[in-house]
XYZ file of N, CA, C and O in Angstrom:
568
model
N 57.604 108.432 72.279
C 58.756 108.170 73.085
C 58.294 107.535 74.193
O 59.612 106.620 74.915
N 57.885 106.881 74.307
C 57.443 105.314 75.183
C 58.351 104.173 74.884
O 58.818 103.204 74.548
N 58.240 103.773 73.293
C 58.727 103.217 72.718
C 60.356 103.501 72.466
O 60.841 102.086 72.350
N 61.035 104.165 72.197
C 62.107 104.825 71.952
C 62.551 104.608 73.492
O 63.702 103.285 73.885
N 61.827 104.771 74.688
C 62.446 104.256 75.760
C 62.781 102.562 75.940
O 63.424 102.414 77.133
N 61.632 102.098 75.770
C 61.671 101.078 75.404
C 62.723 100.160 74.690
O 63.804 99.109 75.233
N 63.336 100.495 73.615
C 63.660 99.874 72.345
C 65.084 100.154 74.220
O 66.109 99.669 73.702
N 65.792 101.161 74.325
C 66.655 101.399 74.924
C 67.097 100.889 76.034
O 68.066 100.534 75.994
N 65.649 100.885 77.165
C 65.780 99.836 77.602
C 66.567 98.746 77.659
O 67.100 97.739 78.206
N 65.570 98.015 76.526
C 65.724 96.362 76.047
C 67.584 96.652 75.566
O 68.122 95.487 76.537
N 68.112 97.356 75.331
C 69.217 97.432 74.548
C 70.399 97.523 75.820
O 71.433 96.620 75.323
N 69.820 98.618 76.906
C 70.853 98.278 77.180
C 70.814 96.927 78.703
O 72.066 96.429 79.255
N 69.235 96.339 78.936
C 69.726 95.183 79.184
C 70.842 94.378 78.669
O 71.060 93.515 79.182
N 70.347 93.702 77.271
C 71.204 93.111 76.644
C 72.430 93.180 76.462
O 73.178 92.234 76.462
N 72.843 94.372 76.793
C 74.356 94.710 76.916
C 74.567 94.324 78.047
O 75.742 93.693 77.889
N 74.508 94.388 79.113
C 74.658 94.057 80.562
C 74.508 92.672 80.331
O 75.401 91.855 81.154
N 73.267 91.457 79.475
C 73.293 90.527 80.038
C 74.967 89.799 78.939
O 75.637 88.843 79.615
N 75.118 90.883 78.097
C 76.097 90.059 77.311
C 77.663 90.579 78.201
O 78.606 89.128 78.411
N 77.922 90.717 79.083
C 78.917 91.710 79.949
C 79.074 90.166 81.033
O 79.651 90.547 81.470
N 77.838 89.836 81.333
C 77.824 89.489 82.441
C 78.155 87.889 82.497
O 78.646 87.306 83.857
N 78.048 87.896 81.386
C 78.100 86.069 80.894
C 79.970 85.418 80.694
O 79.974 84.876 79.932
N 80.499 87.153 80.488
C 81.662 87.145 79.424
C 82.438 86.332 80.822
O 82.273 86.952 82.118
N 83.486 85.625 80.760
C 84.817 85.100 81.389
C 85.372 86.500 82.323
O 85.879 86.861 81.234
N 85.725 86.665 83.604
C 86.909 87.443 83.551
C 87.997 87.180 83.127
O 88.357 86.431 82.652
N 89.039 88.302 83.061
C 90.444 88.620 82.781
C 90.800 87.612 83.657
O 90.750 87.967 84.902
N 92.543 87.276 83.340
C 92.788 86.869 84.369
C 93.457 87.450 85.579
O 93.861 88.808 84.788
N 93.531 87.208 86.846
C 93.386 88.039 87.355
C 94.930 88.503 87.822
O 95.402 89.511 88.955
N 96.131 88.193 87.592
C 97.739 87.643 87.939
C 98.163 88.261 86.949
O 99.124 88.419 86.885
N 98.058 89.841 86.293
C 98.862 90.760 85.559
C 99.284 89.469 84.584
O 98.726 88.948 83.792
N 100.571 89.588 84.171
C 100.703 88.834 82.532
C 102.053 87.976 83.288
O 102.934 87.597 82.397
N 102.215 87.267 84.483
C 103.050 86.369 85.293
C 102.716 85.663 84.292
O 101.785 84.829 85.406
N 103.479 84.822 83.357
C 103.282 83.948 83.174
C 103.153 82.522 84.351
O 104.257 82.723 84.715
N 102.766 81.292 84.105
C 102.890 80.092 85.563
C 103.640 79.197 84.691
O 103.462 79.071 83.540
N 104.284 78.570 85.494
C 105.154 77.441 85.360
C 104.170 76.094 85.117
O 103.252 76.358 84.924
N 105.576 75.270 84.774
C 104.471 73.914 84.946
C 103.474 73.324 85.317
O 102.428 72.783 84.998
N 103.659 73.793 86.199
C 102.788 73.171 88.495
C 101.726 74.037 88.094
O 101.063 73.964 89.185
N 101.523 75.479 87.162
C 99.900 76.243 87.306
C 100.667 77.769 88.388
O 99.442 78.202 88.863
N 101.665 77.276 88.941
C 102.035 78.672 89.867
C 103.251 79.804 89.773
O 104.200 79.041 88.727
N 102.614 80.795 89.746
C 103.877 82.338 89.670
C 103.969 83.186 90.695
O 102.794 83.573 90.971
N 104.664 83.747 90.710
C 104.819 85.030 91.641
C 105.778 85.853 91.004
O 106.896 85.320 90.877
N 105.300 86.782 90.781
C 106.573 88.271 89.948
C 106.489 89.216 90.789
O 105.464 89.770 91.348
N 107.933 89.983 90.805
C 108.013 90.990 91.164
C 108.024 92.021 89.236
O 109.044 91.676 88.677
N 107.769 93.111 89.761
C 108.031 93.946 88.866
C 108.403 94.744 89.312
O 108.344 96.117 89.873
N 109.229 95.947 87.625
C 109.320 96.551 87.686
C 108.936 98.141 88.017
O 109.422 98.649 88.766
N 107.370 98.438 87.529
C 107.107 99.358 87.172
C 105.614 99.293 88.208
O 105.504 97.780 88.339
N 104.790 100.148 88.858
C 103.867 100.039 88.967
C 102.355 99.561 88.034
O 102.979 98.945 87.325
N 101.289 99.158 88.538
C 100.358 98.272 87.733
C 100.902 96.938 86.447
O 100.152 96.837 85.737
N 101.807 96.212 87.097
C 102.297 95.189 86.498
C 102.957 95.902 85.313
O 102.495 95.007 84.431
N 103.294 96.861 85.493
C 104.205 96.716 84.201
C 105.826 97.153 84.288
O 106.154 96.975 85.225
N 106.516 96.916 82.437
C 107.597 97.234 82.988
C 108.446 95.501 82.931
O 107.341 94.302 82.819
N 109.655 95.393 83.353
C 110.865 93.903 83.182
C 110.037 93.053 84.362
O 109.207 94.240 85.456
N 109.956 91.946 84.195
C 109.247 91.759 85.379
C 110.286 90.675 85.843
O 111.064 89.252 85.152
N 110.629 89.732 87.402
C 111.115 88.448 87.426
C 110.093 87.738 88.444
O 109.376 87.952 88.494
N 110.288 86.096 87.464
C 109.366 85.655 87.530
C 109.694 84.227 88.500
O 111.034 83.893 88.375
N 109.231 84.030 89.414
C 109.306 82.649 90.333
C 108.439 81.327 90.306
O 106.601 81.673 90.076
N 108.375 80.427 89.603
C 107.627 79.518 89.152
C 106.914 77.853 90.482
O 107.323 77.119 90.286
N 107.723 78.160 91.256
C 107.429 77.527 92.843
C 107.553 78.275 94.072
O 108.009 79.426 94.199
N 107.242 77.875 94.717
C 107.059 78.015 96.452
C 108.516 78.173 96.981
O 108.770 78.329 97.188
N 107.535 79.077 98.253
C 109.327 79.035 99.113
C 109.532 79.931 99.857
O 108.248 80.843 100.373
N 110.379 80.477 99.160
C 110.638 82.190 99.072
C 112.032 82.466 98.651
O 113.093 81.244 98.604
N 112.170 83.404 99.193
C 113.931 83.733 98.709
C 114.322 85.088 99.261
O 113.479 85.733 99.914
N 115.254 84.272 100.906
C 115.622 85.823 101.763
C 116.477 86.762 101.472
O 116.301 88.059 102.284
N 116.927 86.744 100.349
C 117.822 87.642 100.219
C 117.969 87.974 98.689
O 118.488 87.153 97.568
N 117.257 89.221 98.091
C 116.639 88.968 96.768
C 117.907 89.783 95.936
O 117.958 90.061 94.349
N 119.635 89.932 96.663
C 120.401 90.632 95.975
C 121.049 89.739 95.170
O 120.961 87.902 95.333
N 121.451 90.606 94.179
C 122.136 89.505 92.721
C 121.254 89.616 91.299
O 121.893 88.621 90.531
N 119.730 89.693 92.336
C 119.383 89.153 90.913
C 118.725 90.034 90.508
O 118.719 91.214 90.468
N 118.335 90.345 88.795
C 118.058 91.544 87.663
C 116.673 90.944 87.122
O 116.724 90.247 86.751
N 116.074 91.957 86.628
C 115.308 91.633 86.265
C 115.630 91.592 85.026
O 116.706 92.273 84.086
N 115.253 90.622 83.581
C 115.509 89.589 82.931
C 115.695 90.608 81.616
O 114.066 91.756 81.730
N 116.623 91.072 80.662
C 116.266 91.946 79.737
C 115.845 91.317 78.073
O 116.980 90.564 77.220
N 114.806 90.919 78.773
C 114.239 89.967 76.958
C 112.641 90.241 76.488
O 112.040 89.983 76.443
N 113.040 91.919 76.932
C 111.727 92.329 75.947
C 110.447 93.227 76.688
O 109.392 93.266 76.342
N 110.832 92.642 77.854
C 109.366 93.160 79.628
C 109.169 94.617 79.520
O 108.418 94.840 79.964
N 109.839 95.740 79.294
C 110.007 96.451 79.068
C 110.968 97.473 80.087
O 112.240 97.148 80.277
N 110.695 98.740 80.041
C 111.520 99.433 81.367
C 112.092 98.486 82.427
O 111.569 98.024 83.260
N 113.328 99.242 82.878
C 114.290 98.031 84.003
C 114.813 97.071 84.332
O 115.222 96.427 85.058
N 114.371 96.510 82.524
C 115.176 95.593 82.761
C 116.972 95.630 82.982
O 117.215 96.946 82.548
N 117.380 95.119 83.565
C 118.830 94.865 83.824
C 118.706 95.462 84.984
O 120.446 95.476 85.297
N 117.292 96.543 85.753
C 118.009 96.641 86.930
C 117.933 95.426 87.802
O 117.624 94.599 87.548
N 118.420 96.224 89.357
C 118.979 94.866 90.614
C 116.951 94.941 90.873
O 116.084 95.616 91.091
N 116.572 93.336 91.240
C 115.331 93.364 91.670
C 115.202 93.827 93.032
O 114.116 94.652 93.455
N 116.350 93.730 94.148
C 116.258 93.939 95.070
C 115.889 95.849 95.507
O 116.722 96.120 94.453
N 114.797 96.600 95.909
C 114.558 97.365 96.247
C 114.473 98.032 94.929
O 114.363 99.384 94.812
N 113.856 97.511 94.055
C 113.443 97.953 92.832
C 112.296 97.488 92.312
O 111.422 98.269 90.855
N 111.265 97.167 93.234
C 110.064 96.497 92.965
C 108.648 97.532 93.009
O 109.005 97.886 94.558
N 107.839 97.828 92.307
C 106.657 98.552 92.511
C 105.275 97.791 92.604
O 104.407 98.361 93.347
N 105.829 96.383 91.914
C 104.086 96.027 92.009
C 104.625 94.164 92.273
O 105.900 94.145 91.168
N 103.441 93.810 92.339
C 103.747 92.052 92.234
C 102.378 91.570 91.695
O 101.291 92.120 91.174
N 102.674 90.442 91.353
C 101.313 89.536 91.122
C 101.579 87.970 91.739
O 102.861 87.852 91.979
N 100.179 87.699 91.712
C 100.726 85.684 92.386
C 99.756 85.398 91.898
O 98.638 85.679 91.758
N 99.879 84.310 91.224
C 98.786 82.966 90.349
C 98.769 81.980 90.728
O 100.317 81.015 91.082
N 98.104 81.054 90.434
C 98.105 79.809 90.647
C 96.813 79.081 90.279
O 95.836 78.253 90.605
N 96.882 78.805 88.827
C 96.043 78.132 87.972
C 95.386 76.258 88.855
O 94.173 75.618 88.486
N 96.670 75.787 89.832
C 96.520 74.340 89.443
C 95.440 74.027 91.265
O 95.781 72.961 91.497
N 95.662 75.204 91.641
C 94.949 74.992 92.829
C 93.342 75.670 93.060
O 93.138 76.358 93.152
N 92.815 74.379 93.604
C 91.427 74.736 93.629
C 91.429 74.519 96.061
O 91.752 74.099 96.271
N 90.275 75.358 95.205
C 90.850 76.194 97.721
C 91.781 76.469 97.792
O 91.569 76.638 99.667
N 92.483 77.315 97.339
C 93.202 77.919 98.043
C 93.349 79.571 97.836
O 94.798 79.977 97.842
N 91.972 79.590 98.262
C 92.017 81.136 98.201
C 92.628 82.279 98.936
O 92.522 83.356 98.709
N 93.376 81.580 99.993
C 93.769 82.037 101.254
C 95.315 82.029 100.903
O 96.207 82.711 102.316
N 95.884 81.660 100.101
C 97.376 81.286 100.026
C 98.144 82.592 99.488
O 97.300 83.323 99.150
N 98.821 82.837 100.154
C 99.314 84.130 100.014
C 101.004 84.196 100.000
O 101.318 83.749 100.229
N 101.155 85.345 99.428
C 102.463 85.851 99.798
C 103.147 86.496 99.767
O 102.667 88.122 99.745
N 103.676 87.014 100.781
C 105.036 88.186 101.257
C 106.058 89.680 100.748
O 106.741 88.204 100.743
N 106.094 90.404 100.823
C 107.028 91.273 99.843
C 107.282 91.822 101.744
O 106.770 92.866 101.633
N 109.044 91.698 101.674
C 109.518 91.779 102.886
C 110.418 93.357 102.149
O 110.766 93.035 101.786
N 110.405 94.018 103.438
C 111.489 95.313 103.126
C 112.721 94.823 103.542
O 114.117 95.625 102.867
N 113.112 94.057 104.480
C 114.404 93.433 104.501
C 114.185 91.771 104.564
O 113.987 91.230 104.316
N 115.994 91.300 104.406
C 116.348 90.663 103.658
C 115.873 89.278 105.334
O 115.984 90.040 106.314
N 116.157 88.380 105.103
C 115.778 87.349 105.961
C 114.274 87.485 106.399
O 113.850 86.842 107.495
N 113.023 88.052 105.686
C 111.684 87.837 105.701
C 111.539 88.585 107.164
O 110.627 88.521 108.047
N 112.194 90.069 106.778
C 111.949 91.023 108.096
C 111.336 92.041 107.908
O 111.781 93.004 106.517
N 111.196 92.805 108.946
C 110.533 94.275 109.063
C 109.363 94.009 107.987
O 108.298 93.658 108.121
N 108.726 95.500 107.876
C 107.219 95.465 107.387
C 107.563 94.599 106.062
O 107.930 94.359 105.279
N 105.996 94.606 105.488
C 105.930 93.243 104.382
C 104.510 94.077 103.640
O 103.329 94.676 104.518
N 103.781 93.816 102.558
C 102.545 93.988 101.476
C 102.558 92.426 100.962
O 103.214 91.377 101.057
N 101.057 91.884 101.308
C 100.973 90.877 101.617
C 99.942 90.701 99.778
O 99.381 91.559 98.934
N 100.549 89.526 99.346
C 100.056 89.062 98.184
C 99.310 87.999 97.952
O 99.684 87.104 97.913
N 97.483 88.200 97.903
C 96.886 86.678 97.995
C 97.050 85.979 96.601
O 96.629 86.773 95.608
N 96.540 85.053 96.406
C 96.884 84.377 95.208
C 95.376 84.973 94.206
O 94.452 85.129 94.901
N 95.985 84.410 92.892
C 94.579 84.817 91.910
C 94.940 86.844 91.793
O 93.633 87.392 91.327
N 96.044 87.179 92.402
C 95.962 88.575 92.501
C 97.085 89.563 92.088
O 98.137 89.568 91.965
N 96.963 90.593 91.646
C 97.566 91.998 91.263
C 98.059 92.614 92.736
O 96.813 92.930 93.544
N 99.356 92.760 93.158
C 98.888 94.120 94.090
C 100.312 95.118 94.098
O 101.291 94.878 93.400
N 99.510 96.806 94.517
C 100.535 97.769 94.602
C 101.212 97.765 95.426
O 100.789 97.874 96.434
N 102.104 97.529 96.001
C 103.969 97.393 96.535
C 103.450 98.689 97.263
O 103.382 99.655 96.528
N 103.049 99.048 98.644
C 102.535 100.520 99.027
C 103.984 100.110 100.488
O 105.424 101.162 100.284
N 103.598 99.051 101.151
C 104.981 99.305 102.474
C 106.432 99.231 101.823
O 107.236 99.270 102.340
N 106.614 98.307 100.520
C 107.919 98.031 100.283
C 108.162 98.685 99.054
O 108.449 98.099 97.871
N 107.355 99.577 98.789
C 107.738 99.475 97.115
C 108.725 100.864 97.255
O 109.659 101.231 97.889
N 109.210 99.415 95.851
C 111.140 99.942 95.629
C 111.853 100.238 96.788
O 113.033 100.529 96.975
N 111.726 98.790 98.301
C 112.521 99.022 99.516
C 111.712 96.750 99.538
O 111.754 97.181 100.834
N 112.279 96.753 98.434
C 112.084 95.208 98.454
C 113.230 94.341 98.879
O 114.025 94.430 97.832
N 113.475 93.020 99.593
C 114.035 92.459 99.810
C 114.328 90.800 100.501
O 115.250 90.842 99.973
N 113.033 90.680 100.172
C 112.438 89.228 100.062
C 111.496 88.829 99.960
O 110.705 89.446 99.936
N 111.371 87.641 100.278
C 110.135 87.431 99.918
C 109.622 85.991 99.994
O 110.158 85.200 100.263
N 108.030 85.276 100.864
C 107.700 84.347 101.293
C 106.714 83.915 100.911
O 105.453 84.366 101.219
N 106.654 82.630 100.487
C 104.986 82.249 100.463
C 103.957 81.167 101.692
O 104.818 80.681 102.178
N 103.058 81.903 101.554
C 102.489 80.875 102.849
C 100.879 80.051 101.992
O 100.157 80.462 101.747
N 101.315 78.759 102.412
C 100.271 78.003 101.500
C 99.468 77.302 103.089
O 99.532 76.892 104.109
N 98.157 78.008 102.671
C 96.999 77.543 104.206
C 96.278 76.514 103.727
O 95.951 76.007 102.940
């Protein structure tokens, strides 16, 4: 019995070691980065699912009116307006070292006004305060 417990313990330790040295998956959903390594995406569905609209440079968009989730096989929501239809977001920047405090804010109103959700670099975010009520976004580089 003692040999079995030792063997099982060794297998658990070995398995844990394999996972401890495995590189983590990309933290910012399926939002493809631009040529400079920067990307921000709004997704039609929760958990970075469905159609998404991608921006590959910082700054912001003061009014999302007129933008449409592309119909390029990205899933549900393709062809729908981006304004007031996003449920989640992701923000990635592979080219930035030491920018862990950079973030994007998604605002409830146009003109960067009202309640907002903050999406930090290298993360995904379920929109809460702006869930299906998103009208603008702006990036902040610290």
